[in-house]
Amino acid sequence: MKLSERYNRVNLIATIVIMLITGAIYYQAISLILTNQKDNSLKVEEQEVFDYVKLNHHLPQVFASKDQQITFISAEPNSVKREFFNTTYYREKDEPESGRGLVSSVKVGDRYYKILIVESKVETEDLIQIIFGITIGVILLLLLVLVITNRLILSRLWQPFYSILSELKLFNVTDSREMPSPNTTIDEFNELQAEVTAMAERVKKDYKDLKTFTENASHELLTPIAVINSKLDTLIQTENFSEHQSKLLNDLYSAVSRLSRLNQSLLLLVKIENKLLNDRQHLDLQELIDDLLYQLEDIFNDKEITVISTIGEKEIDASNYLIEILLNNLIINAVRHNRTNGEIIISLTSQNLTIKNTGEQVALNPENIFTRFHKASTSEGSGLGLTISKQICESLGYQLVYSYEELYHIFTVNF
């Protein structure tokens, strides 16, 4: 959920709750005020009765009225308690309706009378409903204006933030373009932009330093490795060695060869991770796999491995160099970790590429298999082949997954 939506939701809920509470209090306040006015009207009628009795020494004549009823009932002295009360008002041949009454008493000569004055509250309640309805309408209009205003204002207020976020998504350490600054007068966004720009510059500087170091280190390593290989070739050709000396030289030659491959693999991994290999072209994956299988035919025969391939048509847009490395790593990995008289099953469809191989009848840990330098103790590889394959797939938008099923180790590239 976006921050603006969360703010609007919380703000709207809080406003509605406050409005409901305020509306209830407002309704009660209006009711009390109008009820008090009705009570004052009843007091006026009561006072008129008192004045009439005082002047004429008898009860006033009662006339029929639609909104008021006055009744006089003979009562005992001090038996009537003066009070206001809510009651039901009955009009002639009409439905009962809400009313407000006053009970009082008056003395006429030597006799006491109970005075019952009742007035209709229909007009009062209608007035309350009208006022309350108008108030609710105004509140709903204010809520609507508030929601629309918040959306418009917040959308404009957060525009610099989304501009910065968009630039961060497009950020590339290899891009020399400077990040544009949003045009805003909000201090927080200006401060955020300044920090993001500074961070981007630091990252680019660190990347350039690391890139320079990696290139220099790789170049410096190539030279002594080449010298060592050359000296070993010369040494092997000029002297006769005992079996023990030959074994030592062979081990040394193998170690130097692994060091050379490791140097090339690390350099390749750095280039892939930093997206420095972008020579995309239209490739026929079926043709590339067939060519690679033909080149590795001698290796399959030496280890007596049966290769079963079902290669369908699949064309992709990718770097030819990276795809060749990916295919070579996966197939060589299937050969290296296979057994004599084992099998390799290769399947290519429009959706994925699957390479199955027999081997140790134990499933590998899918969380560690693609980590750098993770390999079996008996493996002669550098431990970077699957890591490089994983990085190649991620750089191309593919997915490389491992699974184990019915004696087969399975690597699947989902396009």
mmCIF file of C-alpha atoms in Angstrom:
data_model
loop_
_atom_site.group_PDB
_atom_site.id
_atom_site.type_symbol
_atom_site.label_atom_id
_atom_site.label_comp_id
_atom_site.label_asym_id
_atom_site.label_seq_id
_atom_site.Cartn_x
_atom_site.Cartn_y
_atom_site.Cartn_z
ATOM 1 C CA MET A 1 0.000 0.000 0.000
ATOM 2 C CA LYS A 2 1.307 3.433 -0.915
ATOM 3 C CA LEU A 3 1.962 5.969 1.819
ATOM 4 C CA SER A 4 -0.520 8.445 0.326
ATOM 5 C CA GLU A 5 -3.253 5.789 0.250
ATOM 6 C CA ARG A 6 -2.485 4.797 3.835
ATOM 7 C CA TYR A 7 -2.581 8.444 4.917
ATOM 8 C CA ASN A 8 -5.870 9.057 3.076
ATOM 9 C CA ARG A 9 -7.410 5.961 4.627
ATOM 10 C CA VAL A 10 -6.329 6.827 8.176
ATOM 11 C CA ASN A 11 -7.314 10.461 7.677
ATOM 12 C CA LEU A 12 -10.729 9.496 6.262
ATOM 13 C CA ILE A 13 -11.450 7.012 9.065
ATOM 14 C CA ALA A 14 -10.383 9.496 11.735
ATOM 15 C CA THR A 15 -12.479 12.245 10.133
ATOM 16 C CA ILE A 16 -15.553 10.003 9.902
ATOM 17 C CA VAL A 17 -15.217 8.926 13.549
ATOM 18 C CA ILE A 18 -14.805 12.538 14.684
ATOM 19 C CA MET A 19 -17.731 13.636 12.535
ATOM 20 C CA LEU A 20 -19.960 10.865 13.925
ATOM 21 C CA ILE A 21 -19.095 11.770 17.499
ATOM 22 C CA THR A 22 -19.512 15.470 16.750
ATOM 23 C CA GLY A 23 -22.812 14.782 14.947
ATOM 24 C CA ALA A 24 -24.199 12.854 17.915
ATOM 25 C CA ILE A 25 -23.204 15.655 20.305
ATOM 26 C CA TYR A 26 -24.622 18.252 17.910
ATOM 27 C CA TYR A 27 -27.910 16.351 17.632
ATOM 28 C CA GLN A 28 -28.248 16.153 21.409
ATOM 29 C CA ALA A 29 -27.394 19.826 21.787
ATOM 30 C CA ILE A 30 -30.033 20.862 19.237
ATOM 31 C CA SER A 31 -32.593 18.585 20.912
ATOM 32 C CA LEU A 32 -31.877 20.104 24.310
ATOM 33 C CA ILE A 33 -32.092 23.656 22.964
ATOM 34 C CA LEU A 34 -35.400 23.083 21.162
ATOM 35 C CA THR A 35 -36.801 21.138 24.130
ATOM 36 C CA ASN A 36 -35.876 24.045 26.365
ATOM 37 C CA GLN A 37 -37.721 26.384 23.998
ATOM 38 C CA LYS A 38 -40.789 24.120 24.191
ATOM 39 C CA ASP A 39 -40.524 24.149 27.995
ATOM 40 C CA ASN A 40 -40.436 27.948 27.937
ATOM 41 C CA SER A 41 -43.608 27.914 25.814
ATOM 42 C CA LEU A 42 -45.281 25.653 28.379
ATOM 43 C CA LYS A 43 -44.208 28.026 31.145
ATOM 44 C CA VAL A 44 -45.809 30.913 29.271
ATOM 45 C CA GLU A 45 -49.091 29.004 29.042
ATOM 46 C CA GLU A 46 -48.865 28.137 32.734
ATOM 47 C CA GLN A 47 -48.279 31.768 33.648
ATOM 48 C CA GLU A 48 -51.254 32.847 31.533
ATOM 49 C CA VAL A 49 -53.478 30.453 33.521
ATOM 50 C CA PHE A 50 -52.139 31.839 36.794
ATOM 51 C CA ASP A 51 -52.736 35.416 35.634
ATOM 52 C CA TYR A 52 -56.272 34.629 34.427
ATOM 53 C CA VAL A 53 -57.236 32.888 37.708
ATOM 54 C CA LYS A 54 -55.770 35.749 39.745
ATOM 55 C CA LEU A 55 -57.734 38.302 37.762
ATOM 56 C CA ASN A 56 -61.045 36.456 37.315
ATOM 57 C CA HIS A 57 -61.059 34.017 40.282
ATOM 58 C CA HIS A 58 -62.147 31.096 38.117
ATOM 59 C CA LEU A 59 -60.544 28.744 35.601
ATOM 60 C CA PRO A 60 -60.142 29.916 32.019
ATOM 61 C CA GLN A 61 -62.266 28.453 29.291
ATOM 62 C CA VAL A 62 -60.470 25.743 27.292
ATOM 63 C CA PHE A 63 -60.603 25.930 23.488
ATOM 64 C CA ALA A 64 -59.744 23.094 21.073
ATOM 65 C CA SER A 65 -56.338 23.491 19.445
ATOM 66 C CA LYS A 66 -54.350 21.316 17.028
ATOM 67 C CA ASP A 67 -50.998 21.931 18.724
ATOM 68 C CA GLN A 68 -51.949 22.365 22.378
ATOM 69 C CA GLN A 69 -54.171 20.725 24.960
ATOM 70 C CA ILE A 70 -54.953 22.151 28.446
ATOM 71 C CA THR A 71 -56.785 20.076 31.006
ATOM 72 C CA PHE A 72 -57.904 21.014 34.536
ATOM 73 C CA ILE A 73 -58.481 18.216 37.055
ATOM 74 C CA SER A 74 -59.630 18.620 40.643
ATOM 75 C CA ALA A 75 -56.850 17.649 43.054
ATOM 76 C CA GLU A 76 -55.964 17.530 46.733
ATOM 77 C CA PRO A 77 -53.844 20.315 48.184
ATOM 78 C CA ASN A 78 -50.053 19.780 47.755
ATOM 79 C CA SER A 79 -50.646 16.510 45.874
ATOM 80 C CA VAL A 80 -49.334 17.763 42.541
ATOM 81 C CA LYS A 81 -45.631 18.005 41.822
ATOM 82 C CA ARG A 82 -44.659 20.491 39.152
ATOM 83 C CA GLU A 83 -42.581 18.845 36.403
ATOM 84 C CA PHE A 84 -41.935 18.630 32.645
ATOM 85 C CA PHE A 85 -42.299 15.300 30.868
ATOM 86 C CA ASN A 86 -42.304 13.671 27.439
ATOM 87 C CA THR A 87 -45.638 12.179 26.414
ATOM 88 C CA THR A 88 -47.804 11.267 23.453
ATOM 89 C CA TYR A 89 -49.923 13.927 21.842
ATOM 90 C CA TYR A 90 -53.190 12.898 20.218
ATOM 91 C CA ARG A 91 -54.835 15.004 17.562
ATOM 92 C CA GLU A 92 -58.439 14.406 16.637
ATOM 93 C CA LYS A 93 -58.723 11.465 14.196
ATOM 94 C CA ASP A 94 -54.925 11.577 13.697
ATOM 95 C CA GLU A 95 -52.105 9.215 14.549
ATOM 96 C CA PRO A 96 -50.426 9.715 17.921
ATOM 97 C CA GLU A 97 -47.285 11.848 17.859
ATOM 98 C CA SER A 98 -44.564 12.976 20.199
ATOM 99 C CA GLY A 99 -45.422 15.674 22.737
ATOM 100 C CA ARG A 100 -44.038 17.670 25.646
ATOM 101 C CA GLY A 101 -46.074 18.299 28.785
ATOM 102 C CA LEU A 102 -46.098 20.297 32.006
ATOM 103 C CA VAL A 103 -47.886 19.325 35.214
ATOM 104 C CA SER A 104 -48.674 22.126 37.616
ATOM 105 C CA SER A 105 -51.407 23.202 40.065
ATOM 106 C CA VAL A 106 -53.540 26.277 40.736
ATOM 107 C CA LYS A 107 -55.832 27.317 43.618
ATOM 108 C CA VAL A 108 -59.218 28.779 42.703
ATOM 109 C CA GLY A 109 -60.998 29.969 45.819
ATOM 110 C CA ASP A 110 -60.861 27.087 48.269
ATOM 111 C CA ARG A 111 -60.313 24.380 45.633
ATOM 112 C CA TYR A 112 -57.114 23.013 44.073
ATOM 113 C CA TYR A 113 -56.819 22.027 40.442
ATOM 114 C CA LYS A 114 -54.206 20.041 38.562
ATOM 115 C CA ILE A 115 -53.095 21.750 35.367
ATOM 116 C CA LEU A 116 -51.987 19.492 32.504
ATOM 117 C CA ILE A 117 -50.580 21.359 29.499
ATOM 118 C CA VAL A 118 -49.427 19.254 26.506
ATOM 119 C CA GLU A 119 -47.997 20.597 23.256
ATOM 120 C CA SER A 120 -47.026 18.728 20.093
ATOM 121 C CA LYS A 121 -43.287 18.250 19.385
ATOM 122 C CA VAL A 122 -43.746 17.322 15.717
ATOM 123 C CA GLU A 123 -42.610 20.687 14.436
ATOM 124 C CA THR A 124 -39.677 20.651 16.831
ATOM 125 C CA GLU A 125 -38.613 17.179 15.741
ATOM 126 C CA ASP A 126 -39.089 18.109 12.091
ATOM 127 C CA LEU A 127 -36.868 21.124 12.659
ATOM 128 C CA ILE A 128 -34.260 18.927 14.354
ATOM 129 C CA GLN A 129 -34.306 16.481 11.426
ATOM 130 C CA ILE A 130 -33.974 19.296 8.905
ATOM 131 C CA ILE A 131 -31.046 20.850 10.775
ATOM 132 C CA PHE A 132 -29.404 17.474 11.288
ATOM 133 C CA GLY A 133 -29.942 16.509 7.622
ATOM 134 C CA ILE A 134 -28.395 19.765 6.435
ATOM 135 C CA THR A 135 -25.492 19.229 8.819
ATOM 136 C CA ILE A 136 -24.925 15.657 7.587
ATOM 137 C CA GLY A 137 -25.040 16.895 3.989
ATOM 138 C CA VAL A 138 -22.450 19.565 4.744
ATOM 139 C CA ILE A 139 -20.256 16.993 6.517
ATOM 140 C CA LEU A 140 -20.450 14.569 3.576
ATOM 141 C CA LEU A 141 -19.632 17.397 1.180
ATOM 142 C CA LEU A 142 -16.657 18.363 3.342
ATOM 143 C CA LEU A 143 -15.472 14.732 3.405
ATOM 144 C CA LEU A 144 -15.710 14.517 -0.371
ATOM 145 C CA VAL A 145 -13.835 17.791 -0.805
ATOM 146 C CA LEU A 146 -11.261 16.630 1.760
ATOM 147 C CA VAL A 147 -10.641 13.321 -0.027
ATOM 148 C CA ILE A 148 -10.348 14.939 -3.465
ATOM 149 C CA THR A 149 -8.152 17.733 -2.138
ATOM 150 C CA ASN A 150 -5.889 15.291 -0.309
ATOM 151 C CA ARG A 151 -5.473 13.184 -3.412
ATOM 152 C CA LEU A 152 -4.641 16.151 -5.603
ATOM 153 C CA ILE A 153 -2.412 17.896 -3.090
ATOM 154 C CA LEU A 154 -0.623 14.743 -1.919
ATOM 155 C CA SER A 155 -0.101 13.642 -5.510
ATOM 156 C CA ARG A 156 1.633 16.929 -6.268
ATOM 157 C CA LEU A 157 3.509 16.983 -2.966
ATOM 158 C CA TRP A 158 4.910 13.468 -3.487
ATOM 159 C CA GLN A 159 5.835 14.017 -7.143
ATOM 160 C CA PRO A 160 9.480 14.882 -6.316
ATOM 161 C CA PHE A 161 9.754 11.673 -4.277
ATOM 162 C CA TYR A 162 8.500 9.556 -7.185
ATOM 163 C CA SER A 163 10.935 11.363 -9.491
ATOM 164 C CA ILE A 164 13.821 10.448 -7.182
ATOM 165 C CA LEU A 165 12.528 6.862 -6.939
ATOM 166 C CA SER A 166 12.307 6.619 -10.726
ATOM 167 C CA GLU A 167 15.900 7.800 -11.060
ATOM 168 C CA LEU A 168 17.015 5.237 -8.482
ATOM 169 C CA LYS A 169 15.337 2.456 -10.475
ATOM 170 C CA LEU A 170 17.189 3.600 -13.605
ATOM 171 C CA PHE A 171 20.486 4.004 -11.757
ATOM 172 C CA ASN A 172 23.420 2.166 -13.283
ATOM 173 C CA VAL A 173 26.958 2.352 -11.930
ATOM 174 C CA THR A 174 28.317 2.289 -15.500
ATOM 175 C CA ASP A 175 26.236 5.298 -16.526
ATOM 176 C CA SER A 176 28.091 8.603 -16.396
ATOM 177 C CA ARG A 177 24.859 10.624 -16.530
ATOM 178 C CA GLU A 178 24.187 12.720 -13.450
ATOM 179 C CA MET A 179 20.928 12.295 -11.589
ATOM 180 C CA PRO A 180 18.591 15.233 -12.297
ATOM 181 C CA SER A 181 17.328 17.223 -9.303
ATOM 182 C CA PRO A 182 13.552 17.595 -8.902
ATOM 183 C CA ASN A 183 12.177 21.109 -8.865
ATOM 184 C CA THR A 184 10.701 21.378 -5.368
ATOM 185 C CA THR A 185 10.628 23.791 -2.454
ATOM 186 C CA ILE A 186 10.212 21.049 0.171
ATOM 187 C CA ASP A 187 13.325 20.835 2.328
ATOM 188 C CA GLU A 188 12.995 17.103 3.074
ATOM 189 C CA PHE A 189 12.893 16.149 -0.610
ATOM 190 C CA ASN A 190 15.804 18.447 -1.410
ATOM 191 C CA GLU A 191 17.792 16.853 1.414
ATOM 192 C CA LEU A 192 16.841 13.363 0.176
ATOM 193 C CA GLN A 193 17.920 14.255 -3.363
ATOM 194 C CA ALA A 194 21.238 15.599 -2.117
ATOM 195 C CA GLU A 195 21.949 12.433 -0.128
ATOM 196 C CA VAL A 196 20.912 10.165 -3.002
ATOM 197 C CA THR A 197 23.093 12.078 -5.437
ATOM 198 C CA ALA A 198 26.053 11.923 -3.053
ATOM 199 C CA MET A 199 25.522 8.204 -2.512
ATOM 200 C CA ALA A 200 25.321 7.592 -6.263
ATOM 201 C CA GLU A 201 28.576 9.441 -6.803
ATOM 202 C CA ARG A 202 30.272 7.411 -4.058
ATOM 203 C CA VAL A 203 28.985 4.158 -5.561
ATOM 204 C CA LYS A 204 30.196 5.128 -9.040
ATOM 205 C CA LYS A 205 33.597 6.097 -7.652
ATOM 206 C CA ASP A 206 33.876 2.832 -5.702
ATOM 207 C CA TYR A 207 32.807 0.903 -8.791
ATOM 208 C CA LYS A 208 35.399 2.618 -10.959
ATOM 209 C CA ASP A 209 38.090 1.960 -8.362
ATOM 210 C CA LEU A 210 37.050 -1.694 -8.074
ATOM 211 C CA LYS A 211 36.838 -2.065 -11.841
ATOM 212 C CA THR A 212 40.284 -0.569 -12.285
ATOM 213 C CA PHE A 213 41.706 -2.770 -9.534
ATOM 214 C CA THR A 214 40.110 -5.896 -11.005
ATOM 215 C CA GLU A 215 41.344 -5.175 -14.498
ATOM 216 C CA ASN A 216 44.832 -4.357 -13.265
ATOM 217 C CA ALA A 217 44.959 -7.405 -10.990
ATOM 218 C CA SER A 218 43.742 -9.669 -13.789
ATOM 219 C CA HIS A 219 46.251 -8.195 -16.209
ATOM 220 C CA GLU A 220 49.087 -8.470 -13.707
ATOM 221 C CA LEU A 221 48.183 -12.093 -12.973
ATOM 222 C CA LEU A 222 48.114 -13.048 -16.639
ATOM 223 C CA THR A 223 51.707 -12.068 -17.161
ATOM 224 C CA PRO A 224 53.327 -14.224 -14.421
ATOM 225 C CA ILE A 225 51.008 -17.111 -15.272
ATOM 226 C CA ALA A 226 52.068 -16.931 -18.906
ATOM 227 C CA VAL A 227 55.721 -16.775 -17.831
ATOM 228 C CA ILE A 228 55.283 -19.799 -15.552
ATOM 229 C CA ASN A 229 53.604 -21.778 -18.343
ATOM 230 C CA SER A 230 56.355 -20.839 -20.763
ATOM 231 C CA LYS A 231 59.122 -21.818 -18.318
ATOM 232 C CA LEU A 232 57.373 -25.108 -17.558
ATOM 233 C CA ASP A 233 57.133 -25.899 -21.277
ATOM 234 C CA THR A 234 60.806 -25.118 -21.719
ATOM 235 C CA LEU A 235 61.770 -27.165 -18.669
ATOM 236 C CA ILE A 236 59.767 -30.187 -19.798
ATOM 237 C CA GLN A 237 61.381 -30.086 -23.268
ATOM 238 C CA THR A 238 65.020 -29.700 -22.148
ATOM 239 C CA GLU A 239 65.500 -32.339 -19.459
ATOM 240 C CA ASN A 240 64.824 -35.976 -18.762
ATOM 241 C CA PHE A 241 62.975 -36.364 -15.500
ATOM 242 C CA SER A 242 62.349 -39.193 -13.173
ATOM 243 C CA GLU A 243 58.806 -40.396 -12.614
ATOM 244 C CA HIS A 244 58.594 -38.478 -9.329
ATOM 245 C CA GLN A 245 59.872 -35.262 -10.940
ATOM 246 C CA SER A 246 57.445 -35.664 -13.836
ATOM 247 C CA LYS A 247 54.564 -36.039 -11.391
ATOM 248 C CA LEU A 248 55.637 -32.876 -9.548
ATOM 249 C CA LEU A 249 55.871 -30.947 -12.815
ATOM 250 C CA ASN A 250 52.480 -32.257 -13.928
ATOM 251 C CA ASP A 251 50.903 -31.176 -10.602
ATOM 252 C CA LEU A 252 52.522 -27.768 -10.947
ATOM 253 C CA TYR A 253 51.304 -27.448 -14.524
ATOM 254 C CA SER A 254 47.758 -28.386 -13.457
ATOM 255 C CA ALA A 255 47.804 -25.895 -10.595
ATOM 256 C CA VAL A 256 48.911 -23.082 -12.897
ATOM 257 C CA SER A 257 46.229 -24.059 -15.390
ATOM 258 C CA ARG A 258 43.560 -23.931 -12.652
ATOM 259 C CA LEU A 259 44.891 -20.571 -11.515
ATOM 260 C CA SER A 260 44.586 -19.252 -15.072
ATOM 261 C CA ARG A 261 41.008 -20.532 -15.390
ATOM 262 C CA LEU A 262 40.117 -19.112 -11.975
ATOM 263 C CA ASN A 263 41.469 -15.709 -12.981
ATOM 264 C CA GLN A 264 39.458 -15.741 -16.190
ATOM 265 C CA SER A 265 36.310 -16.926 -14.372
ATOM 266 C CA LEU A 266 36.515 -14.196 -11.743
ATOM 267 C CA LEU A 267 37.049 -11.551 -14.401
ATOM 268 C CA LEU A 268 34.104 -12.894 -16.393
ATOM 269 C CA LEU A 269 31.926 -12.935 -13.253
ATOM 270 C CA VAL A 270 32.708 -9.283 -12.564
ATOM 271 C CA LYS A 271 31.813 -8.329 -16.137
ATOM 272 C CA ILE A 272 28.521 -10.219 -15.965
ATOM 273 C CA GLU A 273 27.519 -8.770 -12.584
ATOM 274 C CA ASN A 274 28.207 -5.236 -13.802
ATOM 275 C CA LYS A 275 26.438 -5.813 -17.143
ATOM 276 C CA LEU A 276 29.500 -5.044 -19.217
ATOM 277 C CA LEU A 277 28.689 -7.683 -21.872
ATOM 278 C CA ASN A 278 25.744 -6.306 -23.831
ATOM 279 C CA ASP A 279 26.466 -7.567 -27.357
ATOM 280 C CA ARG A 280 22.977 -9.008 -27.877
ATOM 281 C CA GLN A 281 22.133 -10.701 -31.153
ATOM 282 C CA HIS A 282 19.566 -13.081 -32.592
ATOM 283 C CA LEU A 283 20.634 -16.663 -31.803
ATOM 284 C CA ASP A 284 19.392 -20.101 -32.805
ATOM 285 C CA LEU A 285 19.689 -22.043 -29.552
ATOM 286 C CA GLN A 286 19.041 -25.365 -31.272
ATOM 287 C CA GLU A 287 22.030 -24.874 -33.560
ATOM 288 C CA LEU A 288 24.315 -23.804 -30.697
ATOM 289 C CA ILE A 289 23.466 -26.909 -28.639
ATOM 290 C CA ASP A 290 23.958 -29.247 -31.594
ATOM 291 C CA ASP A 291 27.381 -27.694 -32.325
ATOM 292 C CA LEU A 292 28.444 -27.985 -28.670
ATOM 293 C CA LEU A 293 27.341 -31.620 -28.428
ATOM 294 C CA TYR A 294 29.348 -32.372 -31.561
ATOM 295 C CA GLN A 295 32.455 -30.687 -30.072
ATOM 296 C CA LEU A 296 32.125 -32.638 -26.802
ATOM 297 C CA GLU A 297 31.519 -35.977 -28.481
ATOM 298 C CA ASP A 298 35.015 -37.250 -27.657
ATOM 299 C CA ILE A 299 34.579 -36.369 -23.985
ATOM 300 C CA PHE A 300 31.277 -38.284 -23.881
ATOM 301 C CA ASN A 301 32.923 -41.291 -25.477
ATOM 302 C CA ASP A 302 35.927 -41.239 -23.132
ATOM 303 C CA LYS A 303 33.622 -41.422 -20.101
ATOM 304 C CA GLU A 304 31.191 -43.760 -21.884
ATOM 305 C CA ILE A 305 28.282 -41.389 -21.301
ATOM 306 C CA THR A 306 25.105 -41.776 -23.323
ATOM 307 C CA VAL A 307 23.626 -38.484 -24.467
ATOM 308 C CA ILE A 308 19.907 -38.343 -25.251
ATOM 309 C CA SER A 309 18.810 -35.047 -26.746
ATOM 310 C CA THR A 310 15.403 -33.737 -27.726
ATOM 311 C CA ILE A 311 16.169 -30.353 -29.201
ATOM 312 C CA GLY A 312 13.265 -28.256 -30.369
ATOM 313 C CA GLU A 313 13.384 -24.907 -32.108
ATOM 314 C CA LYS A 314 14.123 -21.907 -29.907
ATOM 315 C CA GLU A 315 15.428 -18.475 -30.902
ATOM 316 C CA ILE A 316 16.561 -15.878 -28.383
ATOM 317 C CA ASP A 317 18.143 -12.423 -28.277
ATOM 318 C CA ALA A 318 21.268 -12.608 -26.135
ATOM 319 C CA SER A 319 25.035 -12.377 -26.122
ATOM 320 C CA ASN A 320 26.499 -15.258 -28.127
ATOM 321 C CA TYR A 321 29.555 -15.278 -25.850
ATOM 322 C CA LEU A 322 27.471 -15.618 -22.668
ATOM 323 C CA ILE A 323 25.123 -18.259 -24.109
ATOM 324 C CA GLU A 324 28.076 -20.405 -25.200
ATOM 325 C CA ILE A 325 29.552 -20.149 -21.698
ATOM 326 C CA LEU A 326 26.178 -21.016 -20.130
ATOM 327 C CA LEU A 327 25.657 -24.090 -22.301
ATOM 328 C CA ASN A 328 29.263 -25.238 -21.910
ATOM 329 C CA ASN A 329 29.178 -24.851 -18.111
ATOM 330 C CA LEU A 330 25.924 -26.783 -17.691
ATOM 331 C CA ILE A 331 26.871 -29.650 -20.018
ATOM 332 C CA ILE A 332 30.446 -29.910 -18.706
ATOM 333 C CA ASN A 333 29.038 -29.908 -15.171
ATOM 334 C CA ALA A 334 26.763 -32.813 -16.176
ATOM 335 C CA VAL A 335 29.809 -34.675 -17.516
ATOM 336 C CA ARG A 336 32.124 -33.881 -14.590
ATOM 337 C CA HIS A 337 29.659 -35.054 -11.949
ATOM 338 C CA ASN A 338 28.456 -38.077 -13.887
ATOM 339 C CA ARG A 339 29.508 -41.691 -13.585
ATOM 340 C CA THR A 340 30.920 -44.108 -16.086
ATOM 341 C CA ASN A 341 28.190 -45.503 -18.348
ATOM 342 C CA GLY A 342 25.945 -42.733 -17.128
ATOM 343 C CA GLU A 343 23.384 -40.686 -18.988
ATOM 344 C CA ILE A 344 22.819 -37.071 -19.942
ATOM 345 C CA ILE A 345 19.346 -36.084 -21.139
ATOM 346 C CA ILE A 346 19.017 -32.692 -22.832
ATOM 347 C CA SER A 347 15.615 -31.232 -23.684
ATOM 348 C CA LEU A 348 14.914 -27.882 -25.341
ATOM 349 C CA THR A 349 11.430 -26.404 -25.722
ATOM 350 C CA SER A 350 10.113 -22.897 -26.274
ATOM 351 C CA GLN A 351 9.692 -22.565 -22.497
ATOM 352 C CA ASN A 352 12.885 -24.003 -21.031
ATOM 353 C CA LEU A 353 16.122 -25.900 -21.399
ATOM 354 C CA THR A 354 16.537 -28.985 -19.191
ATOM 355 C CA ILE A 355 19.777 -30.908 -18.616
ATOM 356 C CA LYS A 356 19.568 -34.140 -16.591
ATOM 357 C CA ASN A 357 22.496 -36.275 -15.573
ATOM 358 C CA THR A 358 23.067 -39.370 -13.501
ATOM 359 C CA GLY A 359 25.577 -39.224 -10.663
ATOM 360 C CA GLU A 360 25.627 -39.521 -6.906
ATOM 361 C CA GLN A 361 22.232 -40.651 -5.688
ATOM 362 C CA VAL A 362 21.986 -37.802 -3.207
ATOM 363 C CA ALA A 363 20.185 -34.520 -3.801
ATOM 364 C CA LEU A 364 22.297 -31.368 -3.589
ATOM 365 C CA ASN A 365 21.450 -28.368 -1.421
ATOM 366 C CA PRO A 366 19.734 -25.885 -3.795
ATOM 367 C CA GLU A 367 20.629 -22.966 -1.489
ATOM 368 C CA ASN A 368 24.394 -23.542 -1.695
ATOM 369 C CA ILE A 369 24.846 -25.011 -5.136
ATOM 370 C CA PHE A 370 25.036 -21.630 -6.885
ATOM 371 C CA THR A 371 27.300 -19.912 -4.328
ATOM 372 C CA ARG A 372 30.868 -19.036 -5.227
ATOM 373 C CA PHE A 373 33.547 -21.712 -4.752
ATOM 374 C CA HIS A 374 30.984 -24.280 -3.629
ATOM 375 C CA LYS A 375 32.054 -27.668 -4.973
ATOM 376 C CA ALA A 376 32.570 -31.271 -3.997
ATOM 377 C CA SER A 377 35.847 -32.196 -2.398
ATOM 378 C CA THR A 378 36.642 -34.452 -5.371
ATOM 379 C CA SER A 379 35.804 -31.842 -8.004
ATOM 380 C CA GLU A 380 38.571 -30.489 -10.215
ATOM 381 C CA GLY A 381 36.623 -27.355 -11.167
ATOM 382 C CA SER A 382 37.013 -23.840 -9.785
ATOM 383 C CA GLY A 383 33.622 -23.818 -8.053
ATOM 384 C CA LEU A 384 32.508 -20.875 -10.174
ATOM 385 C CA GLY A 385 30.858 -22.618 -13.132
ATOM 386 C CA LEU A 386 27.337 -22.743 -11.722
ATOM 387 C CA THR A 387 27.754 -19.293 -10.156
ATOM 388 C CA ILE A 388 28.620 -17.859 -13.563
ATOM 389 C CA SER A 389 25.691 -19.750 -15.131
ATOM 390 C CA LYS A 390 23.326 -18.326 -12.519
ATOM 391 C CA GLN A 391 24.590 -14.789 -13.114
ATOM 392 C CA ILE A 392 24.275 -15.179 -16.884
ATOM 393 C CA CYS A 393 20.646 -16.314 -16.524
ATOM 394 C CA GLU A 394 19.806 -13.432 -14.192
ATOM 395 C CA SER A 395 21.435 -10.899 -16.518
ATOM 396 C CA LEU A 396 19.299 -12.218 -19.399
ATOM 397 C CA GLY A 397 16.099 -12.346 -17.372
ATOM 398 C CA TYR A 398 16.078 -16.170 -17.217
ATOM 399 C CA GLN A 399 15.740 -18.444 -14.191
ATOM 400 C CA LEU A 400 18.157 -21.282 -13.407
ATOM 401 C CA VAL A 401 16.851 -23.852 -10.908
ATOM 402 C CA TYR A 402 18.093 -27.187 -9.589
ATOM 403 C CA SER A 403 16.078 -30.260 -8.656
ATOM 404 C CA TYR A 404 16.653 -33.966 -8.020
ATOM 405 C CA GLU A 405 14.286 -36.620 -9.262
ATOM 406 C CA GLU A 406 14.559 -40.382 -9.798
ATOM 407 C CA LEU A 407 18.368 -40.714 -9.844
ATOM 408 C CA TYR A 408 18.784 -37.600 -11.996
ATOM 409 C CA HIS A 409 20.262 -34.215 -11.099
ATOM 410 C CA ILE A 410 18.279 -31.670 -13.095
ATOM 411 C CA PHE A 411 19.221 -28.122 -14.086
ATOM 412 C CA THR A 412 16.469 -26.124 -15.778
ATOM 413 C CA VAL A 413 16.755 -22.777 -17.511
ATOM 414 C CA ASN A 414 13.326 -21.134 -17.690
ATOM 415 C CA PHE A 415 13.212 -18.533 -20.444
#
